Steps between C-alpha positions, in 0.01 A plus 500: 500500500164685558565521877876669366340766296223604792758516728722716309210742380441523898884614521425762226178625708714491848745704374275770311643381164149363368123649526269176479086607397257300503318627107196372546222806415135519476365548104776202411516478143749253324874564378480846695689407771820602408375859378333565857779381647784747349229792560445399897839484518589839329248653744635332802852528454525818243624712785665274759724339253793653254484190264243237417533236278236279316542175413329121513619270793669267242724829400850605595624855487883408542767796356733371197776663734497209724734750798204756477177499698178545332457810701852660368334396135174701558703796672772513201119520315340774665881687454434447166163598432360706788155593331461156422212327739508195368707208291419198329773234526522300153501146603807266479331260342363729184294826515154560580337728325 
């Protein structure tokens, strides 16, 4: 199974679908990780990229609307809500607050 899953992430990264970084950073300090990560990526990508979503590698972003595409959910969004610059997505499982 593990050889399944790195050869599919290598599909993602092939095809331009999927940005692999390596987080490791000088100054480490535990249970930051996750917090330097979103920033590095909102520098990186903050201009190259219309949408970016955040979430843990054991999370799905999947529409309810199983014919849409996550894309036409986030464009219907930004239709929507044009000032907007960012959404939180309640989980399906219960909300976080």
């Amino acid at each position: 199974m593990k050889g399944s899953i790195i050869g599919e992430r290598i599909s993602f990264v092939s095809r331009g679908v999927l940005d692999v970084v390596d987080m490791e950073y000088i100054n480490h300090e535990a249970f930051k990780e996750q917090q330097v990560a979103h920033q590095i990526c909102n520098r990186h990508y903050r201009y190259a990229s219309q949408y970016v979503i955040y979430n843990d590698i054991d999370e799905f972003f999947l529409p309810l609307n199983v014919s849409e595409r996550i894309v036409d959910v986030l464009s219907r969004y930004d239709r929507l809500y044009p000032s907007a610059c960012a959404f939180i997505v309640s989980s399906f499982w219960g909300s976080h607050v």
